[in-house]
Amino acid sequence: MADRVEIDRVREATNLVEVIGSHVALEPKGREHVGLCPFHDDNSPSMAVVTHKTQAFYKCHSCGASGDVFKFLMNYLRIDFPEALNMLAERAGITLSTRRSSPEDRERRSMRERIRNSNDAATVYFQKVLAHPEHGRTARSMIESREISDAMVSDFQIGCAPSGWDGMLKAIGNRPDAVESALAAGLLRSRQERSGGDGNYDYFRNRLMFPICNESGQPIAFGGRILDPEDNPKYLNSPETELFNKSRTLYGLHLARKAIMDAGTAIVTEGYTDVIACHQAGFRNVVGTLGTAMTDEHAKLLSRIADTVVLLFDGDEAGQRAAERGAEVMLRHPVDVRVCILPDGTDPADLLTGSEGNESFRDLLDRSEDVLHYMLQRFERSIGKNDSMSGRQHALELFIGELGRIGLAGVHGIRKSLLMNRLADLMNVSLGTIETMLGGASDAHRTAPIGTPSINPLVDTDIFTVSDRTLTRARQLAEKEYLGVLLFEPEAPGREAIPLLTQECFLDGRTRLLAAELLPRINEGKLPTVQDLHGEVSDDNILELASHLWFLGERQVTEPTDEYDPRSPLQRVTEALQACMDHAHTEQRLAHHKTSQKDDPGAVLDIIQHLRDQGPRVAAIHRDERS
Ligand SMILES: [Zn+2]
């Protein structure tokens, strides 16, 4: 692990707007940049990227996502901290000392790096072969016959692997390092493993090549389709590597992400060519699983950016299993799953050809069914055309039993009642009946507990709830504005020689925790920025509050509420908080007097006079709060 100094060096050498801007379109607005937040379904640009003075952090005003450049990459690309650090160090041309990392860590990281480079080189190589007059001819004619446009060939970086056993091997040449990396990436195979012979050979031969990218568009693996109908298997994927995990990867997601977020819907299909055909026809919210049914990891990826997932598949037995799997996934993740069955023997590419292709595809999508409805129908079919009461009852029991088995009983809260209501509607029975049946089903089929209820933590975090209800809103605001100004101008107390208030002045739970982090740092003469805190504090609630308050501080400093007020922003917020504290103190004394029943009119009058003196200051805070 790199040390603090190195992490800071990398952070300082990194332009946050550039890094975020390479994933999200950003526009300058005032002192900030704004863009659509990639962490929730954002319709208006809710994410601000602040690079004011020494600050560099992002903050979504809608879902609350916030952090520094490391956190952005970790959450956006779903990578760990060392990876994000390496990525940024490389970008900035900084060589990290890795003296503190374990040899295994170093080995693993350098292996990932080498696989990455190997994949990059292979992508370029396959594209070159495709363009080659002779070696790329068959592949080009397949692309032509499938009517894949040039734009798609370029967007999806399609290429081709030449026939023969050593095309790539020769291209790599006599570089033992590169050969080793290509072996680790699964692009080359060792003969030793296959036949006990010497040397290596190309893993992908005579195939149309589809790079499989991670969310940032980096190739992490390849899929190859045969060019010669005699070859098999028809599709071949790279083996799983340090970078590539099939059940966690969706083909085309880096190109589909924005469209999925815009539509709120993700369409999931099977093959590379299905995905490409859809994108070409303008359906850009389409991704592909890599020959697996939808997994929990897929659902997790998609439920972050879509409300609805449409599974597009054949109506055969495999398709039915896929539907079942889809229902299971829906019960575990906050996403609606719909099922869309393709006409017999067709794939999306077939449907989309011809002048009416888009329309018939849209029709098909419109006819997609709720996965629960789809499964219910299937159960009804499975008991035959039996309209008798007992027949129908049997179907319902089977169905509920099945849902209980795959996890309905483990769904929590509102989501469960929504699902049960939907079931009652679908089956035309009362909610009570469903509950009774499900109760039985879950008892009879109690299985391992379902994973934690899938609630989006970003949306459900209400970091501004105050635990202490006796705290006045004026006091809360004064505490927050005070910290806000310190976050915006940590140098102000030193510059203006205003003593800092102490942590005890903060009553609001989370504000107090933030004060406990911030005030000592300023006292020690550090000038902590929001991103410093992100590097040093692990409590997300505090970090979210810090970025939120920075904006509050910005407003205090740059948009003074009263232009005739000669006080500096820090002076103003300090006095406002002190006024609140005095006020609270006086009220306490008053309350004390009342309860102790002491007959001391003089003292009570004193207190009342004191309260009157403070009146205007406290009233001013109330006014600010409303504006
Ligand atoms: Zn957001």
Coordinates of C-alpha atoms in Angstrom, one line a residue, residues 23-432:
H23 CA -17.0 9.3 -17.9
V24 CA -19.8 11.9 -17.5
A25 CA -20.4 14.9 -19.6
L26 CA -19.7 18.0 -17.5
E27 CA -20.5 21.6 -18.1
P28 CA -19.0 24.6 -16.3
K29 CA -21.4 26.5 -14.1
G30 CA -20.2 29.3 -12.0
R31 CA -17.2 28.1 -9.9
E32 CA -18.2 24.5 -10.4
H33 CA -18.9 21.9 -13.1
V34 CA -22.2 20.1 -13.3
G35 CA -23.3 16.9 -14.9
L36 CA -25.8 14.0 -14.7
C37 CA -25.0 12.0 -11.6
P38 CA -24.0 8.4 -12.7
F39 CA -25.0 7.0 -9.3
H40 CA -28.7 7.5 -9.6
D41 CA -31.2 7.9 -12.4
D42 CA -30.6 11.6 -12.9
N43 CA -32.8 13.7 -15.2
S44 CA -31.3 17.1 -14.4
P45 CA -27.7 17.7 -13.8
S46 CA -27.5 17.0 -10.0
M47 CA -23.9 16.4 -9.6
A48 CA -21.5 19.2 -8.9
V49 CA -17.8 18.9 -9.3
V50 CA -16.0 21.4 -7.2
T51 CA -12.4 22.3 -8.0
H52 CA -12.4 25.7 -6.2
K53 CA -9.1 26.8 -4.7
T54 CA -7.6 23.6 -3.2
Q55 CA -10.8 21.7 -3.2
A56 CA -11.6 18.8 -5.4
F57 CA -14.6 16.7 -4.8
Y58 CA -18.0 15.8 -6.3
K59 CA -21.4 15.9 -4.7
C60 CA -24.8 14.9 -6.0
H61 CA -27.5 17.2 -4.7
S62 CA -30.1 14.5 -5.4
C63 CA -28.8 11.1 -4.1
G64 CA -26.1 12.4 -1.9
A65 CA -23.2 10.6 -3.5
S66 CA -20.0 12.5 -2.8
G67 CA -16.3 11.9 -2.6
D68 CA -12.9 12.6 -4.0
V69 CA -11.4 11.3 -7.2
F70 CA -10.6 7.9 -5.7
K71 CA -14.1 7.4 -4.5
F72 CA -15.5 8.4 -7.8
L73 CA -13.4 5.8 -9.7
M74 CA -14.0 3.1 -7.0
N75 CA -17.8 3.5 -7.2
Y76 CA -18.0 4.2 -10.9
L77 CA -15.7 1.4 -12.1
R78 CA -16.3 -0.8 -9.0
I79 CA -12.6 -1.2 -8.4
D80 CA -10.7 -1.2 -5.1
F81 CA -8.6 1.6 -3.8
P82 CA -5.2 0.3 -4.9
E83 CA -6.5 -0.1 -8.4
A84 CA -7.9 3.5 -8.5
L85 CA -4.6 4.7 -7.1
N86 CA -2.6 2.9 -9.7
M87 CA -4.9 4.1 -12.5
L88 CA -4.5 7.7 -11.5
A89 CA -0.8 7.4 -10.8
E90 CA -0.3 6.0 -14.2
R91 CA -2.4 8.7 -15.7
A92 CA -0.3 11.3 -13.9
G93 CA 3.0 9.6 -14.8
I94 CA 3.8 9.0 -11.1
T95 CA 5.7 5.8 -10.2
L96 CA 4.4 4.5 -6.9
S97 CA 6.8 3.0 -4.5
T98 CA 5.3 -0.3 -3.6
R99 CA 7.6 -1.1 -0.7
R100 CA 4.9 -1.5 1.8
S101 CA 2.7 -3.8 -0.2
S102 CA 3.0 -7.6 0.2
P103 CA 4.8 -9.5 -2.6
E104 CA 1.5 -11.2 -3.4
D105 CA -0.3 -7.9 -3.7
R106 CA 2.4 -6.5 -6.0
E107 CA 2.4 -9.7 -8.1
R108 CA -1.4 -9.6 -8.4
R109 CA -1.5 -5.9 -9.3
S110 CA 1.2 -6.1 -11.8
M111 CA -0.5 -9.1 -13.3
R112 CA -3.7 -7.2 -13.7
E113 CA -1.8 -4.4 -15.3
R114 CA -0.1 -6.8 -17.7
I115 CA -3.4 -8.5 -18.6
R116 CA -4.8 -5.0 -19.3
N117 CA -2.0 -4.1 -21.6
S118 CA -2.2 -7.4 -23.3
N119 CA -5.9 -7.0 -24.0
D120 CA -5.4 -3.4 -25.3
A121 CA -2.7 -4.7 -27.7
A122 CA -4.9 -7.6 -28.8
T123 CA -7.8 -5.3 -29.5
V124 CA -5.6 -3.3 -31.8
Y125 CA -4.2 -6.4 -33.4
F126 CA -7.6 -8.0 -34.1
Q127 CA -8.8 -4.7 -35.7
K128 CA -5.7 -4.7 -37.9
V129 CA -6.3 -8.2 -39.0
L130 CA -9.9 -7.3 -39.9
A131 CA -8.7 -4.5 -42.1
H132 CA -6.1 -6.7 -43.8
P133 CA -7.0 -7.3 -47.4
E134 CA -6.5 -11.0 -47.2
H135 CA -6.6 -12.1 -43.6
G136 CA -9.7 -10.1 -42.8
R137 CA -11.7 -11.0 -45.9
T138 CA -14.0 -13.8 -44.5
A139 CA -14.7 -11.8 -41.3
R140 CA -15.6 -8.7 -43.4
S141 CA -18.0 -10.6 -45.5
M142 CA -19.7 -12.0 -42.4
I143 CA -20.0 -8.5 -41.0
E144 CA -21.5 -7.5 -44.3
S145 CA -23.9 -10.4 -44.5
R146 CA -25.1 -9.6 -41.0
E147 CA -25.5 -5.9 -42.1
I148 CA -23.4 -4.7 -39.1
S149 CA -22.6 -1.0 -39.9
D150 CA -19.2 0.6 -39.9
A151 CA -20.3 2.7 -36.9
M152 CA -21.0 -0.4 -34.9
V153 CA -17.7 -2.1 -36.0
S154 CA -16.0 0.9 -34.6
D155 CA -18.1 1.4 -31.4
F156 CA -17.8 -2.2 -30.4
Q157 CA -14.2 -2.4 -31.6
I158 CA -14.9 -5.5 -33.6
G159 CA -11.9 -7.3 -35.1
C160 CA -10.9 -10.8 -36.2
A161 CA -8.4 -13.5 -35.3
P162 CA -6.6 -15.0 -38.3
S163 CA -6.7 -18.6 -39.1
G164 CA -3.6 -20.5 -38.2
W165 CA -2.0 -21.2 -34.9
D166 CA 0.5 -18.4 -34.4
G167 CA -0.8 -15.1 -35.9
M168 CA -0.9 -13.3 -32.5
L169 CA 2.2 -15.2 -31.3
K170 CA 4.1 -13.8 -34.3
A171 CA 2.8 -10.3 -33.7
I172 CA 4.0 -10.4 -30.1
G173 CA 7.4 -11.5 -31.4
N174 CA 10.2 -12.7 -29.2
R175 CA 9.3 -10.8 -26.1
P176 CA 9.1 -13.2 -23.1
D177 CA 7.3 -10.6 -21.0
A178 CA 4.6 -10.0 -23.5
V179 CA 4.1 -13.7 -24.1
E180 CA 3.7 -14.3 -20.4
S181 CA 1.1 -11.5 -20.2
A182 CA -0.8 -12.9 -23.2
L183 CA -0.8 -16.3 -21.6
A184 CA -2.2 -14.8 -18.4
A185 CA -4.8 -12.9 -20.4
G186 CA -5.9 -16.1 -22.0
L187 CA -4.9 -14.9 -25.5
L188 CA -2.2 -17.6 -25.8
R189 CA -2.2 -21.2 -24.6
S190 CA 0.8 -23.2 -23.7
R191 CA 1.3 -26.5 -25.7
Q192 CA 2.6 -28.0 -22.6
E193 CA -0.9 -28.0 -21.1
R194 CA -2.6 -29.3 -24.2
S195 CA -0.3 -31.9 -25.6
G196 CA 2.9 -31.8 -23.6
G197 CA 4.7 -30.1 -26.5
D198 CA 6.8 -27.0 -26.5
G199 CA 5.9 -23.4 -27.0
N200 CA 2.5 -21.6 -27.2
Y201 CA -0.3 -21.1 -29.7
D202 CA -3.2 -18.6 -30.3
Y203 CA -6.3 -19.3 -28.3
F204 CA -8.6 -17.5 -30.7
R205 CA -8.2 -18.7 -34.3
N206 CA -10.3 -17.8 -37.4
R207 CA -12.9 -16.0 -35.4
L208 CA -14.8 -12.7 -35.5
M209 CA -13.6 -11.0 -32.3
F210 CA -15.7 -8.9 -29.9
P211 CA -13.8 -7.2 -27.1
I212 CA -15.7 -7.5 -23.8
C213 CA -15.2 -4.2 -21.9
N214 CA -15.6 -3.1 -18.4
E215 CA -17.7 -0.1 -17.6
S216 CA -15.0 2.4 -18.6
G217 CA -14.7 0.8 -22.0
Q218 CA -11.4 -1.0 -21.3
P219 CA -11.2 -4.5 -22.9
I220 CA -11.0 -7.1 -20.2
A221 CA -11.7 -10.2 -22.3
F222 CA -12.8 -11.3 -25.7
G223 CA -15.6 -13.3 -27.3
G224 CA -14.9 -15.0 -30.6
R225 CA -17.5 -16.3 -33.1
I226 CA -16.5 -18.9 -35.6
L227 CA -16.1 -17.9 -39.2
D228 CA -16.0 -21.4 -40.6
P229 CA -19.3 -23.2 -39.9
E230 CA -17.3 -26.5 -39.4
D231 CA -15.5 -25.1 -36.4
N232 CA -16.7 -25.4 -32.9
P233 CA -17.6 -24.1 -30.4
K234 CA -19.7 -21.5 -32.1
Y235 CA -18.8 -18.9 -29.4
L236 CA -15.7 -18.9 -27.4
N237 CA -14.9 -16.5 -24.5
S238 CA -11.6 -15.7 -22.9
P239 CA -11.1 -17.7 -19.7
E240 CA -11.7 -15.9 -16.5
T241 CA -8.8 -13.9 -15.3
E242 CA -7.8 -11.4 -12.6
L243 CA -9.8 -8.8 -14.6
F244 CA -12.6 -10.8 -16.1
N245 CA -15.4 -12.4 -14.2
K246 CA -18.2 -13.6 -16.5
S247 CA -21.0 -13.4 -14.0
R248 CA -20.1 -9.8 -13.2
T249 CA -19.8 -8.5 -16.7
L250 CA -22.5 -7.3 -19.1
Y251 CA -21.5 -7.0 -22.7
G252 CA -22.0 -3.5 -24.0
L253 CA -22.7 -1.9 -20.7
H254 CA -20.1 0.9 -21.3
L255 CA -22.0 1.9 -24.4
A256 CA -25.5 1.3 -23.0
R257 CA -25.2 2.9 -19.6
K258 CA -26.4 6.4 -20.5
A259 CA -29.4 5.1 -22.5
I260 CA -30.4 2.8 -19.7
M261 CA -30.4 5.6 -17.2
D262 CA -32.3 7.8 -19.6
A263 CA -35.0 5.1 -20.2
G264 CA -35.0 3.7 -16.7
T265 CA -35.0 0.4 -18.5
A266 CA -32.3 -2.1 -19.4
I267 CA -32.9 -4.8 -22.0
V268 CA -30.9 -7.9 -21.4
T269 CA -30.2 -10.3 -24.3
E270 CA -27.8 -13.1 -24.9
G271 CA -25.4 -12.7 -27.7
Y272 CA -22.9 -10.1 -28.8
T273 CA -24.5 -9.8 -32.2
D274 CA -28.0 -9.3 -30.6
V275 CA -26.6 -6.4 -28.6
I276 CA -25.0 -4.9 -31.6
A277 CA -28.1 -5.3 -33.8
C278 CA -30.2 -3.5 -31.2
H279 CA -27.7 -0.7 -30.8
Q280 CA -27.5 -0.3 -34.5
A281 CA -31.3 0.0 -34.7
G282 CA -31.2 2.8 -32.1
F283 CA -32.1 0.6 -29.1
R284 CA -29.1 1.6 -27.1
N285 CA -30.2 0.5 -23.7
V286 CA -29.4 -3.1 -24.5
V287 CA -26.7 -5.3 -22.9
G288 CA -25.8 -8.9 -23.1
T289 CA -25.0 -11.7 -20.6
L290 CA -22.1 -13.8 -21.7
G291 CA -23.8 -17.1 -22.2
T292 CA -25.0 -17.2 -18.6
A293 CA -28.4 -16.6 -17.0
M294 CA -28.7 -13.3 -15.2
T295 CA -26.7 -13.4 -12.0
D296 CA -27.1 -11.5 -8.8
E297 CA -24.0 -9.4 -9.8
H298 CA -25.7 -8.5 -13.1
A299 CA -28.8 -7.5 -11.2
K300 CA -26.8 -5.4 -8.8
L301 CA -25.1 -3.6 -11.6
L302 CA -28.4 -2.9 -13.4
S303 CA -30.6 -2.0 -10.4
R304 CA -28.3 0.9 -9.7
I305 CA -29.1 2.5 -13.0
A306 CA -32.5 1.1 -14.0
D307 CA -35.9 0.5 -12.4
T308 CA -36.9 -2.1 -14.9
V309 CA -35.0 -5.0 -16.6
V310 CA -36.5 -6.6 -19.6
L311 CA -35.2 -10.1 -20.3
L312 CA -35.3 -10.9 -23.9
F313 CA -35.1 -14.6 -24.8
D314 CA -36.4 -17.6 -26.7
G315 CA -39.5 -19.3 -25.5
D316 CA -37.8 -22.7 -25.2
E317 CA -37.0 -24.6 -22.0
A318 CA -33.8 -22.6 -21.5
G319 CA -35.8 -19.4 -21.8
Q320 CA -38.2 -20.6 -19.1
R321 CA -35.3 -21.3 -16.8
A322 CA -34.1 -17.8 -17.5
A323 CA -37.5 -16.4 -16.6
E324 CA -37.4 -18.2 -13.3
R325 CA -33.9 -16.9 -12.6
G326 CA -35.2 -13.4 -13.5
A327 CA -37.9 -13.7 -10.9
E328 CA -35.4 -14.8 -8.3
V329 CA -33.3 -11.9 -9.1
M330 CA -36.2 -9.5 -8.9
L331 CA -37.0 -10.8 -5.4
R332 CA -33.5 -10.0 -4.3
H333 CA -33.0 -6.6 -5.9
P334 CA -35.1 -3.4 -6.1
V335 CA -35.8 -3.8 -9.8
D336 CA -38.9 -4.9 -11.8
V337 CA -38.3 -7.7 -14.2
R338 CA -40.2 -8.2 -17.3
V339 CA -40.1 -11.1 -19.8
C340 CA -40.1 -10.7 -23.5
I341 CA -40.3 -13.9 -25.6
L342 CA -38.9 -13.9 -29.1
P343 CA -40.9 -15.6 -31.8
D344 CA -39.7 -19.1 -32.4
G345 CA -36.3 -19.4 -33.9
T346 CA -35.6 -15.7 -34.3
D347 CA -33.0 -13.5 -32.7
P348 CA -33.2 -9.7 -32.3
A349 CA -31.1 -9.2 -35.4
D350 CA -33.7 -11.1 -37.5
L351 CA -36.5 -9.1 -36.1
L352 CA -34.8 -5.8 -36.6
T353 CA -34.0 -6.3 -40.3
G354 CA -36.4 -4.9 -42.9
S355 CA -38.2 -1.6 -43.0
E356 CA -40.6 -2.5 -40.2
G357 CA -38.0 -4.1 -38.0
N358 CA -37.9 -1.3 -35.4
E359 CA -41.6 -1.2 -35.1
S360 CA -42.1 -5.0 -34.7
F361 CA -39.3 -4.9 -32.1
R362 CA -40.9 -2.1 -30.2
D363 CA -44.2 -4.1 -30.4
L364 CA -42.5 -7.1 -28.9
L365 CA -41.1 -5.0 -26.1
D366 CA -44.5 -3.5 -25.4
R367 CA -45.9 -7.0 -25.1
S368 CA -43.4 -7.9 -22.4
E369 CA -44.9 -9.3 -19.3
D370 CA -44.3 -9.0 -15.6
V371 CA -42.1 -11.9 -14.7
L372 CA -44.6 -13.0 -12.0
H373 CA -47.4 -13.0 -14.5
Y374 CA -45.3 -15.0 -16.9
M375 CA -44.5 -17.6 -14.2
L376 CA -48.2 -17.8 -13.1
Q377 CA -49.3 -18.5 -16.6
R378 CA -46.7 -21.2 -16.9
F379 CA -47.9 -22.8 -13.8
E380 CA -51.5 -22.7 -15.0
R381 CA -50.4 -24.3 -18.2
S382 CA -48.5 -26.9 -16.3
I383 CA -51.7 -28.2 -14.7
G384 CA -53.5 -28.3 -18.1
K385 CA -56.7 -26.7 -19.1
N386 CA -58.2 -27.5 -15.7
D387 CA -60.8 -24.9 -14.8
S388 CA -62.0 -26.7 -11.8
M389 CA -61.7 -25.1 -8.4
S390 CA -59.3 -27.7 -7.2
G391 CA -57.2 -27.5 -10.4
R392 CA -56.8 -23.7 -10.0
Q393 CA -56.1 -24.0 -6.3
H394 CA -53.4 -26.5 -7.1
A395 CA -51.8 -24.2 -9.6
L396 CA -51.8 -21.3 -7.1
E397 CA -50.3 -23.5 -4.4
L398 CA -47.6 -24.7 -6.7
F399 CA -46.9 -21.1 -7.8
I400 CA -46.7 -19.6 -4.3
G401 CA -44.6 -22.6 -3.2
E402 CA -42.2 -21.8 -6.0
L403 CA -42.0 -18.1 -5.1
G404 CA -41.5 -19.1 -1.5
R405 CA -38.7 -21.4 -2.4
I406 CA -36.9 -18.8 -4.5
G407 CA -37.2 -16.2 -1.8
L408 CA -40.4 -14.2 -1.6
A409 CA -40.7 -14.9 2.1
G410 CA -37.3 -13.3 2.6
V411 CA -38.2 -10.0 0.9
H412 CA -38.7 -7.2 3.4
G413 CA -40.9 -4.2 4.0
I414 CA -42.7 -2.2 1.4
R415 CA -41.3 -4.3 -1.4
K416 CA -42.9 -7.4 0.0
S417 CA -46.3 -5.8 0.3
L418 CA -46.0 -4.4 -3.2
L419 CA -45.2 -7.9 -4.5
M420 CA -48.0 -9.6 -2.5
N421 CA -50.5 -7.0 -3.7
R422 CA -49.4 -7.7 -7.3
L423 CA -49.8 -11.4 -6.7
A424 CA -53.3 -11.0 -5.2
D425 CA -54.2 -8.9 -8.3
L426 CA -52.7 -11.4 -10.7
M427 CA -54.3 -14.4 -9.1
N428 CA -57.6 -12.7 -8.3
V429 CA -57.6 -13.7 -4.7
S430 CA -57.4 -11.7 -1.5
L431 CA -54.2 -10.5 0.0
G432 CA -55.0 -12.6 3.1

